[in-house]
CSV table of C-alpha atoms in Angstrom, one decimal:
chain,number,residue,atom,x,y,z
A,1,MET,CA,-0.2,-30.8,-23.1
A,2,GLU,CA,2.9,-32.6,-24.0
A,3,LEU,CA,6.3,-31.3,-23.0
A,4,HIS,CA,7.7,-30.9,-26.3
A,5,ILE,CA,5.3,-28.1,-26.9
A,6,LEU,CA,6.3,-26.5,-23.5
A,7,LEU,CA,9.9,-27.0,-23.4
A,8,PRO,CA,10.2,-23.4,-25.8
A,9,PHE,CA,8.4,-21.6,-22.8
A,10,LEU,CA,10.4,-23.1,-20.4
A,11,ILE,CA,14.0,-22.2,-21.5
A,12,VAL,CA,12.8,-18.6,-22.1
A,13,ILE,CA,11.4,-18.5,-18.7
A,14,ILE,CA,14.4,-20.0,-16.8
A,15,LYS,CA,16.9,-17.7,-19.4
A,16,GLY,CA,14.6,-14.7,-17.9
A,17,LEU,CA,15.6,-16.0,-13.9
A,18,ASN,CA,18.9,-14.4,-14.6
A,19,TYR,CA,21.1,-13.0,-11.4
A,20,LYS,CA,19.2,-9.5,-11.2
A,21,ASN,CA,15.8,-12.0,-11.0
A,22,LEU,CA,17.0,-13.2,-8.0
A,23,ASN,CA,18.6,-10.2,-6.5
A,24,PRO,CA,16.2,-8.4,-3.9
A,25,CYS,CA,18.0,-5.1,-5.5
A,26,TYR,CA,16.5,-5.8,-8.7
A,27,ASP,CA,12.5,-6.1,-9.7
A,28,LEU,CA,11.4,-8.8,-12.3
A,29,LYS,CA,12.0,-6.9,-15.1
A,30,GLY,CA,16.0,-5.6,-14.3
A,31,TYR,CA,15.4,-2.6,-12.9
A,32,ALA,CA,17.2,-1.1,-9.4
A,33,ARG,CA,15.1,-0.9,-6.4
A,34,TYR,CA,15.3,0.1,-2.6
A,35,CYS,CA,17.0,-2.9,-1.0
A,36,GLN,CA,18.4,-3.8,2.7
A,37,PRO,CA,20.2,-6.0,4.8
A,38,LYS,CA,18.4,-8.5,7.4
A,39,PHE,CA,17.9,-7.6,10.7
A,40,ILE,CA,20.4,-9.2,12.9
A,41,ASN,CA,21.9,-9.2,16.3
A,42,VAL,CA,24.3,-7.0,15.7
A,43,ALA,CA,26.5,-7.4,18.7
A,44,LYS,CA,28.5,-10.5,17.7
A,45,TYR,CA,30.2,-8.4,15.4
A,46,GLY,CA,31.5,-6.1,17.8
A,47,GLU,CA,34.3,-5.7,19.6
A,48,ILE,CA,34.0,-5.3,23.7
A,49,GLU,CA,36.6,-3.9,26.1
A,50,THR,CA,35.2,-2.5,29.6
A,51,THR,CA,37.3,-0.7,32.1
A,52,ASN,CA,37.8,-3.5,34.4
A,53,HIS,CA,36.6,-6.9,35.5
A,54,CYS,CA,36.6,-8.9,38.9
A,55,GLY,CA,39.7,-9.6,39.7
A,56,SER,CA,41.4,-7.7,37.1
A,57,GLU,CA,43.4,-5.4,40.1
A,58,SER,CA,43.1,-8.0,42.5
A,59,MET,CA,42.1,-11.1,43.8
A,60,THR,CA,38.6,-10.7,45.7
A,61,SER,CA,35.3,-12.2,46.6
A,62,ILE,CA,32.0,-10.8,45.1
A,63,CYS,CA,27.9,-12.1,45.7
A,64,TYR,CA,25.6,-12.2,43.1
A,65,ASN,CA,22.1,-12.9,42.2
A,66,THR,CA,21.8,-15.9,39.3
A,67,GLY,CA,18.5,-16.6,39.8
A,68,ASN,CA,14.5,-15.4,40.2
A,69,ASP,CA,13.8,-16.2,43.7
A,70,ILE,CA,15.6,-14.5,46.9
A,71,ASP,CA,16.7,-18.7,47.4
A,72,SER,CA,19.7,-18.7,49.1
A,73,ASP,CA,20.5,-21.7,46.2
A,74,LEU,CA,20.5,-19.2,43.6
A,75,THR,CA,23.0,-16.5,45.0
A,76,LYS,CA,26.4,-17.3,44.7
A,77,CYS,CA,29.5,-16.0,46.4
A,78,SER,CA,32.7,-16.3,44.0
A,79,ILE,CA,36.3,-15.8,44.3
A,80,CYS,CA,37.2,-13.6,41.3
A,81,THR,CA,40.4,-14.1,39.3
A,82,ASN,CA,42.0,-12.3,36.6
A,83,ASP,CA,40.4,-14.9,34.3
A,84,THR,CA,36.5,-14.7,35.6
A,85,PHE,CA,33.8,-12.8,34.7
A,86,ILE,CA,36.0,-11.2,31.7
A,87,SER,CA,34.0,-8.5,28.8
A,88,THR,CA,33.7,-11.7,26.4
A,89,ALA,CA,31.3,-13.1,28.8
A,90,ILE,CA,28.8,-10.1,27.9
A,91,ASN,CA,28.3,-11.5,23.8
A,92,ASP,CA,29.3,-15.0,24.3
A,93,ILE,CA,26.8,-17.9,23.2
A,94,GLU,CA,25.1,-18.7,26.2
A,95,THR,CA,21.8,-20.7,27.3
A,96,VAL,CA,19.5,-20.8,30.3
A,97,ARG,CA,22.0,-23.0,31.7
A,98,ASN,CA,24.4,-21.6,31.1
A,99,LYS,CA,24.8,-18.1,32.1
A,100,THR,CA,28.4,-16.0,31.8
A,101,CYS,CA,28.5,-12.7,33.8
A,102,TRP,CA,31.1,-9.5,33.0
A,103,ILE,CA,31.5,-8.3,36.5
A,104,SER,CA,33.5,-5.0,37.5
A,105,GLN,CA,35.9,-4.9,40.2
A,106,PRO,CA,34.5,-4.3,43.3
A,107,SER,CA,34.8,-0.5,44.7
A,108,LYS,CA,34.5,1.0,48.0
A,109,ASP,CA,33.0,4.1,45.7
A,110,ASN,CA,29.6,3.9,44.6
A,111,GLN,CA,30.5,6.8,41.7
A,112,LYS,CA,33.4,5.1,40.5
A,113,GLN,CA,32.7,5.3,36.8
A,114,VAL,CA,32.6,2.3,35.1
A,115,GLN,CA,32.5,1.7,31.0
A,116,VAL,CA,31.7,-0.9,28.8
A,117,SER,CA,33.0,0.2,25.0
A,118,ILE,CA,31.5,-1.8,22.3
A,119,LYS,CA,33.4,-1.2,18.5
A,120,LEU,CA,31.7,-2.6,15.8
A,121,GLU,CA,34.5,-1.4,12.7
A,122,LYS,CA,31.5,-0.5,10.6
A,123,LYS,CA,28.2,1.4,10.8
A,124,TYR,CA,24.8,-0.4,11.4
A,125,GLU,CA,21.0,0.9,11.7
A,126,ILE,CA,20.5,0.1,15.1
A,127,ALA,CA,16.9,-0.5,16.3
A,128,PHE,CA,17.3,-1.1,19.6
A,129,ILE,CA,19.6,-2.5,22.6
A,130,ILE,CA,19.0,-5.0,25.4
A,131,ILE,CA,21.1,-5.2,28.1
A,132,GLU,CA,20.5,-8.4,30.6
A,133,PHE,CA,22.2,-7.5,33.9
A,134,CYS,CA,23.4,-10.1,36.3
A,135,SER,CA,24.1,-8.0,39.2
A,136,LYS,CA,21.2,-5.5,41.0
A,137,ASN,CA,23.2,-2.5,42.1
A,138,ALA,CA,23.4,0.1,39.0
A,139,ASP,CA,21.8,2.9,39.6
A,140,SER,CA,22.7,5.4,37.2
A,141,PHE,CA,23.6,4.5,34.0
A,142,ARG,CA,23.8,6.1,30.2
A,143,ILE,CA,24.7,4.9,26.7
A,144,LEU,CA,26.1,6.7,23.9
A,145,LYS,CA,27.1,5.8,20.4
A,146,SER,CA,29.4,6.8,17.7
A,147,HIS,CA,28.3,7.6,14.3
A,148,ASP,CA,31.7,8.2,12.7
A,149,TYR,CA,34.3,5.7,14.9
A,150,GLU,CA,34.5,7.5,17.6
A,151,GLN,CA,35.3,10.9,16.5
A,152,SER,CA,32.3,12.7,18.0
A,153,TRP,CA,29.4,11.0,20.6
A,154,THR,CA,25.9,11.3,21.0
A,155,SER,CA,23.9,10.5,24.1
A,156,TYR,CA,21.1,7.8,23.4
A,157,GLN,CA,19.8,7.6,26.7
A,158,TYR,CA,20.0,8.2,30.7
A,159,TYR,CA,18.7,5.6,33.3
A,160,SER,CA,18.9,6.6,37.1
A,161,SER,CA,16.4,6.7,39.9
A,162,ASN,CA,16.5,10.1,39.9
A,163,CYS,CA,17.2,11.8,36.5
A,164,ASP,CA,18.2,15.4,38.4
A,165,PHE,CA,21.6,13.4,38.7
A,166,TYR,CA,21.8,13.8,34.6
A,167,HIS,CA,20.3,17.1,34.7
A,168,ASN,CA,23.6,19.1,33.9
A,169,LEU,CA,24.7,16.2,31.0
A,170,ILE,CA,21.3,16.0,29.5
A,171,ASN,CA,21.4,20.4,29.1
A,172,GLU,CA,25.1,19.8,27.5
A,173,ASN,CA,23.6,17.4,25.0
A,174,SER,CA,20.5,18.6,23.8
A,175,SER,CA,22.0,20.4,20.9
A,176,SER,CA,21.2,16.9,18.4
A,177,THR,CA,18.2,17.5,16.6
A,178,ILE,CA,17.2,14.2,18.3
A,179,LYS,CA,17.6,14.3,22.2
A,180,ALA,CA,18.5,11.8,24.5
A,181,THR,CA,16.0,11.4,27.2
A,182,CYS,CA,16.5,10.1,31.1
A,183,LYS,CA,13.9,7.5,32.1
A,184,GLU,CA,13.8,7.1,35.8
A,185,TRP,CA,14.3,3.5,37.2
A,186,MET,CA,14.7,1.3,39.9
A,187,MET,CA,16.9,-1.7,38.9
A,188,GLY,CA,15.2,-4.5,39.4
A,189,ASN,CA,11.7,-3.2,38.9
A,190,PRO,CA,11.6,0.2,36.4
A,191,VAL,CA,7.7,0.5,36.6
A,192,TYR,CA,6.6,0.3,40.6
A,193,LYS,CA,8.6,3.0,42.2
A,194,THR,CA,7.0,2.6,45.0
A,195,ARG,CA,7.4,-0.7,45.7
A,196,TYR,CA,11.0,-0.5,46.0
A,197,ALA,CA,10.9,2.1,48.0
A,198,ARG,CA,9.0,-0.6,50.5
A,199,ASN,CA,11.2,-3.5,49.9
A,200,VAL,CA,14.3,-2.9,48.2
A,201,ASP,CA,16.4,-5.9,49.1
A,202,SER,CA,13.4,-8.4,47.4
A,203,ILE,CA,13.2,-6.4,44.4
A,204,LEU,CA,17.0,-5.9,43.9
A,205,LEU,CA,17.1,-9.9,44.5
A,206,LYS,CA,14.5,-11.1,42.0
A,207,GLY,CA,15.8,-12.3,39.5
A,208,ASN,CA,17.8,-10.7,36.4
A,209,THR,CA,16.4,-7.5,34.7
A,210,LYS,CA,16.6,-6.1,31.2
A,211,VAL,CA,16.8,-2.8,30.3
A,212,ALA,CA,15.3,-2.4,26.2
A,213,PHE,CA,16.4,0.9,24.6
A,214,SER,CA,14.6,1.7,21.5
A,215,THR,CA,15.9,3.7,18.8
A,216,VAL,CA,13.0,4.6,16.7
A,217,LYS,CA,9.5,4.7,19.3
A,218,GLY,CA,7.7,7.5,19.3
A,219,LYS,CA,10.0,8.8,16.6
A,220,GLN,CA,8.1,10.5,13.5
A,221,ASN,CA,8.3,9.2,10.2
A,222,ILE,CA,9.3,6.1,11.0
A,223,LEU,CA,7.4,4.4,7.8
A,224,HIS,CA,9.3,6.6,5.7
A,225,PHE,CA,12.8,5.9,7.3
A,226,SER,CA,14.7,5.7,3.4
A,227,ASN,CA,13.4,9.4,3.3
A,228,ASN,CA,14.5,10.5,6.6
A,229,PRO,CA,18.6,11.8,7.3
A,230,ILE,CA,17.8,13.1,10.6
A,231,LEU,CA,16.7,9.7,11.6
A,232,GLN,CA,19.1,7.6,9.7
A,233,GLU,CA,21.6,9.7,11.3
A,234,TRP,CA,20.3,9.2,14.8
A,235,MET,CA,20.0,5.1,13.8
A,236,THR,CA,23.8,5.0,12.8
A,237,VAL,CA,26.2,3.5,15.1
A,238,THR,CA,30.0,2.4,14.8
A,239,ASN,CA,30.7,2.9,18.3
A,240,LEU,CA,29.0,2.2,21.6
A,241,LYS,CA,29.5,3.1,25.3
A,242,ILE,CA,27.5,2.0,28.4
A,243,ILE,CA,28.9,4.6,31.3
A,244,PHE,CA,27.9,3.1,34.9
A,245,ASP,CA,28.4,6.6,37.1
A,246,ARG,CA,26.7,5.4,40.0
A,247,ALA,CA,25.5,2.1,41.9
A,248,VAL,CA,23.4,1.1,44.9
A,249,HIS,CA,24.1,-1.9,46.9
A,250,PRO,CA,23.4,-4.9,45.4
A,251,PHE,CA,21.8,-6.6,48.7
A,252,SER,CA,21.9,-5.6,52.8
A,253,ILE,CA,22.8,-9.1,54.3
A,254,TYR,CA,25.8,-8.6,52.9
A,255,LYS,CA,26.7,-5.7,54.6
A,256,ASN,CA,29.9,-5.3,54.0
A,257,SER,CA,29.9,-6.0,50.2
A,258,ASN,CA,31.3,-3.7,47.5
A,259,TYR,CA,29.9,-1.8,44.7
A,260,PHE,CA,30.3,-3.3,41.3
A,261,TYR,CA,28.2,-3.8,37.9
A,262,GLY,CA,27.0,-7.2,35.8
A,263,ILE,CA,26.2,-7.9,32.5
A,264,SER,CA,25.0,-11.3,31.0
A,265,ASN,CA,24.5,-10.2,27.8
A,266,ILE,CA,23.7,-7.3,25.4
A,267,ILE,CA,21.6,-7.9,22.4
A,268,ILE,CA,22.0,-4.9,19.6
A,269,GLY,CA,19.0,-5.1,17.3
A,270,GLY,CA,19.6,-3.7,14.1
A,271,LYS,CA,21.0,-4.2,10.4
A,272,CYS,CA,24.5,-3.4,8.3
A,273,LYS,CA,23.7,0.2,6.8
A,274,CYS,CA,24.2,-0.1,3.1
A,275,ASN,CA,22.2,3.4,2.2
A,276,GLY,CA,19.4,1.0,0.3
A,277,HIS,CA,22.4,-0.3,-2.5
A,278,ALA,CA,22.7,-4.0,-0.6
A,279,SER,CA,20.7,-7.0,0.3
A,280,LYS,CA,23.5,-8.4,2.8
A,281,CYS,CA,26.6,-7.9,4.1
A,282,ILE,CA,29.7,-10.3,3.9
A,283,LEU,CA,32.8,-11.2,5.7
A,284,THR,CA,36.1,-10.1,3.7
A,285,GLU,CA,38.9,-12.2,3.6
A,286,ASN,CA,40.1,-10.3,6.5
A,287,ASP,CA,37.1,-10.9,8.7
A,288,LYS,CA,35.7,-7.6,8.4
A,289,VAL,CA,32.5,-7.0,7.8
A,290,THR,CA,31.2,-5.5,4.7
A,291,CYS,CA,28.0,-5.0,2.1
A,292,LEU,CA,27.3,-6.5,-0.8
A,293,CYS,CA,27.4,-3.5,-3.0
A,294,GLN,CA,24.2,-3.5,-6.1
A,295,HIS,CA,23.3,-0.8,-8.4
A,296,ASN,CA,27.0,0.4,-9.3
A,297,THR,CA,28.2,1.2,-5.3
A,298,SER,CA,31.1,0.7,-3.3
A,299,GLY,CA,32.5,0.8,-0.7
A,300,LYS,CA,31.6,-0.8,3.4
A,301,GLU,CA,28.7,1.1,3.7
A,302,CYS,CA,27.7,1.5,-0.4
A,303,GLN,CA,28.6,4.9,0.5
A,304,LYS,CA,29.9,5.8,-3.3
A,305,CYS,CA,29.6,5.3,-6.8
A,306,SER,CA,31.9,2.5,-8.5
A,307,PRO,CA,34.8,4.0,-10.4
A,308,PHE,CA,33.7,4.5,-14.0
A,309,HIS,CA,29.9,5.0,-12.4
A,310,VAL,CA,30.2,8.6,-12.0
A,311,ASP,CA,27.6,10.2,-14.5
A,312,ARG,CA,25.8,11.5,-11.4
A,313,PRO,CA,26.5,12.3,-7.4
A,314,TRP,CA,26.2,9.1,-5.3
A,315,MET,CA,23.2,9.3,-3.2
A,316,PRO,CA,21.3,7.0,-0.9
A,317,ALA,CA,18.4,4.8,-2.5
A,318,THR,CA,14.8,5.5,-1.2
A,319,VAL,CA,11.6,3.2,-1.3
A,320,HIS,CA,11.1,5.5,-4.4
A,321,ASN,CA,14.2,5.8,-6.2
A,322,ALA,CA,16.9,3.5,-6.3
A,323,ASN,CA,19.1,6.1,-7.2
A,324,GLU,CA,21.3,3.4,-8.6
A,325,CYS,CA,25.1,5.0,-10.2
A,326,ILE,CA,25.5,5.2,-13.7
A,327,ALA,CA,28.3,4.3,-16.5
A,328,CYS,CA,29.8,7.1,-17.9
A,329,LYS,CA,29.1,7.4,-21.6
A,330,CYS,CA,32.9,7.4,-22.8
A,331,ASN,CA,32.1,5.1,-26.2
A,332,LEU,CA,33.9,2.8,-25.2
A,333,HIS,CA,37.1,4.6,-26.0
A,334,SER,CA,38.2,5.1,-21.8
A,335,LYS,CA,37.9,3.1,-18.6
A,336,THR,CA,38.0,5.9,-16.3
A,337,CYS,CA,36.1,9.2,-16.0
A,338,GLN,CA,35.5,12.0,-13.2
A,339,PHE,CA,32.1,13.5,-12.1
A,340,ASP,CA,31.8,17.1,-13.0
A,341,ARG,CA,29.7,19.2,-11.0
A,342,GLN,CA,29.7,21.9,-13.5
A,343,PHE,CA,28.7,20.1,-16.7
A,344,TYR,CA,26.2,18.2,-13.9
A,345,ILE,CA,24.5,21.5,-13.6
A,346,GLN,CA,24.8,22.5,-17.2
A,347,SER,CA,23.4,19.2,-18.3
A,348,GLY,CA,20.3,20.0,-16.2
A,349,PHE,CA,21.4,17.8,-13.6
A,350,LYS,CA,21.3,14.4,-16.0
A,351,SER,CA,25.1,14.0,-17.0
A,352,GLY,CA,28.4,15.3,-14.9
A,353,ALA,CA,30.8,12.8,-16.3
A,354,GLU,CA,33.9,13.6,-18.1
A,355,CYS,CA,36.0,10.5,-19.6
A,356,LEU,CA,39.8,10.6,-19.0
A,357,HIS,CA,42.5,8.9,-21.2
A,358,CYS,CA,40.6,8.8,-24.3
A,359,GLN,CA,42.1,6.2,-26.9
A,360,ASP,CA,41.7,5.3,-30.1
A,361,HIS,CA,42.6,8.8,-31.4
A,362,THR,CA,39.6,10.0,-29.6
A,363,THR,CA,38.8,12.7,-27.7
A,364,GLY,CA,36.1,15.6,-26.1
A,365,ARG,CA,34.4,15.1,-22.9
A,366,TYR,CA,32.4,11.7,-24.0
A,367,CYS,CA,35.6,10.5,-26.1
A,368,HIS,CA,33.5,11.0,-29.0
A,369,VAL,CA,35.2,13.0,-31.8
A,370,CYS,CA,38.5,11.9,-33.1
A,371,GLU,CA,41.4,13.8,-32.2
A,372,LYS,CA,43.8,16.2,-34.5
A,373,GLY,CA,45.4,14.1,-37.2
A,374,TYR,CA,42.0,11.9,-37.3
A,375,TYR,CA,39.0,11.8,-39.2
A,376,ARG,CA,35.6,10.6,-38.5
A,377,ASP,CA,34.8,7.4,-40.7
A,378,PHE,CA,30.9,7.2,-40.8
A,379,ALA,CA,31.2,3.8,-42.0
A,380,LYS,CA,31.5,2.7,-38.4
A,381,PRO,CA,29.7,3.5,-35.3
A,382,ILE,CA,31.7,5.8,-33.0
A,383,ILE,CA,32.3,3.2,-30.6
A,384,ASP,CA,34.6,0.9,-33.0
A,385,PRO,CA,38.2,1.3,-32.3
A,386,GLN,CA,38.7,2.0,-36.1
A,387,ALA,CA,36.0,4.3,-36.1
A,388,CYS,CA,38.4,7.5,-36.2
A,389,ILE,CA,40.9,7.6,-39.6
A,390,ASP,CA,44.5,8.8,-39.7
A,391,CYS,CA,44.8,11.9,-42.0
A,392,LYS,CA,48.1,10.8,-43.5
A,393,CYS,CA,48.5,14.5,-44.7
A,394,HIS,CA,51.6,15.7,-46.8
A,395,PRO,CA,54.1,16.4,-44.1
A,396,VAL,CA,55.1,18.9,-46.1
A,397,GLY,CA,52.1,20.3,-48.0
A,398,SER,CA,49.4,20.6,-44.8
A,399,GLU,CA,49.2,23.1,-42.4
A,400,ASN,CA,51.0,20.5,-39.4
A,401,GLY,CA,49.8,17.5,-40.8
A,402,PHE,CA,45.7,17.9,-39.8
A,403,CYS,CA,42.8,17.5,-41.0
A,404,HIS,CA,39.3,18.3,-40.7
A,405,ASN,CA,37.5,16.1,-38.0
A,406,LEU,CA,34.5,14.8,-40.2
A,407,ASN,CA,35.7,14.9,-43.7
A,408,GLY,CA,39.5,14.1,-43.4
A,409,ILE,CA,40.5,16.6,-46.2
A,410,CYS,CA,43.7,18.3,-45.2
A,411,LYS,CA,44.3,22.1,-44.6
A,412,CYS,CA,46.9,22.8,-47.2
A,413,LYS,CA,49.5,25.5,-47.1
A,414,GLU,CA,49.8,28.2,-49.7
A,415,GLY,CA,49.7,26.9,-53.5
A,416,VAL,CA,49.5,23.3,-52.4
A,417,THR,CA,46.1,21.1,-53.4
A,418,GLY,CA,44.7,17.9,-53.5
A,419,GLU,CA,42.9,15.6,-50.8
A,420,LYS,CA,46.3,15.1,-48.8
A,421,CYS,CA,47.8,18.2,-49.8
A,422,ASN,CA,50.3,16.1,-52.3
A,423,GLN,CA,50.7,18.2,-55.1
A,424,CYS,CA,51.0,22.0,-56.1
A,425,ALA,CA,48.2,23.6,-57.3
A,426,PRO,CA,48.0,25.2,-61.0
A,427,GLY,CA,49.7,27.9,-61.4
A,428,PHE,CA,52.5,26.8,-58.8
A,429,GLU,CA,55.5,25.2,-59.0
A,430,GLN,CA,57.5,22.8,-56.2
A,431,SER,CA,60.4,24.7,-54.5
A,432,ARG,CA,62.6,22.9,-52.2
A,433,SER,CA,61.0,25.3,-49.6
A,434,ASN,CA,59.5,23.3,-46.6
A,435,HIS,CA,58.1,26.8,-45.4
A,436,ALA,CA,56.8,27.4,-49.2
A,437,PRO,CA,56.8,23.7,-51.1
A,438,CYS,CA,54.9,25.6,-53.7
A,439,ILE,CA,55.4,28.9,-55.5
A,440,SER,CA,53.3,31.0,-57.8
A,441,ASN,CA,55.2,30.6,-61.8
A,442,GLU,CA,56.4,34.4,-61.5
A,443,PHE,CA,57.9,33.9,-58.4
A,444,TYR,CA,58.9,30.4,-59.0
A,445,ASN,CA,61.1,31.7,-62.1
A,446,LEU,CA,62.9,34.8,-60.1
A,447,TYR,CA,63.4,31.9,-57.8
A,448,LYS,CA,65.5,29.9,-60.6
A,449,TYR,CA,67.0,33.3,-61.5
A,450,ASN,CA,68.3,33.5,-58.5
A,451,VAL,CA,69.6,30.7,-57.7
A,452,LEU,CA,71.1,30.7,-61.3
A,453,ILE,CA,73.4,34.0,-59.8
A,454,CYS,CA,74.1,32.8,-56.6
A,455,ARG,CA,75.9,29.4,-58.4
A,456,ARG,CA,77.8,31.4,-60.9
A,457,ASN,CA,79.0,34.0,-58.0
């Protein structure tokens, strides 16, 4: 087929490929649909704080393992200063040959609590957390999360060589719908507990240990996540805490070793929480992460309807219904509106917007009728700025200058006639009174006689 024959079809196709066609939040016909940002390592966007780090309180020395064998070359002893083993090592860029570690200030007390906090500054939906240790002495620790910027905390998971250690805490936090559990483990070998008991030192020294916690493993209805608000809240995180509650000696060959904890890396697998209304998150001018909202939504999590799109209440999108926010129907006479639940209920849950500050001499819930003093010009559509015409009723002959808002006929005072109330009706004569501009002939003659008598006197 020749190019000149194909060209019109190509133009139509290219014009059809508008922004919404290329946007995951809309299908090829331009209809809104459920969408999500891509899966990322959320930890790299977090601000990490720790209770302390080795050297923050006093210069000291520690010995720690850096390899996969008990080889002495892979066991390092270091002097801690204030700028070594700091918290930024937890989420910095690492390679196999360049591993960095945060290490806590050594202590003689094996139950001195140490905390690692991760502040995300926005809501994310977390699927898993991986903690890679660079010390072998964490015996009991727990992971907690907040979904409301530290207003409240929920336990995610407990780890201990003996879960009786956390018995009271687990009972205290058993009120949540999805409950945290305790996993019995041994540092370096969370599966073979008996082997740990036989050869403690070799396991503690055998490579860096990773702990992986899944927020969704074993949870029901994960395939229906978009319709499961309980699971969504369970996965929603703004802040994380890892609290170390008990340590064991890192290795017996260093009899005078103090207790400390060490983390080389934390990976948090998840997505920006955008409530199904965005396919990506962006950095704002002040380096804050926010959703690039679609479906006429707005907010950091697309958690509300954009201004002028409140004809129905905001709802999260689901795979079955995008629940996009609907523009108010103000007939182009207003740019502001508000949601009224009573209107929404009365409409059968179809429309709840009330337009505010109607312009172009319109009024009403939808700016759909002409205000007093104006009437409808049916030659123009209601969206036309000239759809309402000035009544131009005579200021003296009409009642308050108002006319019928559909036909423009003015409401006249007694004895006054004409579409604009600008003349006296038959049998009436014009007076000099603004209150009764037209009076009957009988009263008019009496009026003239009284005026004449008054002038003579």
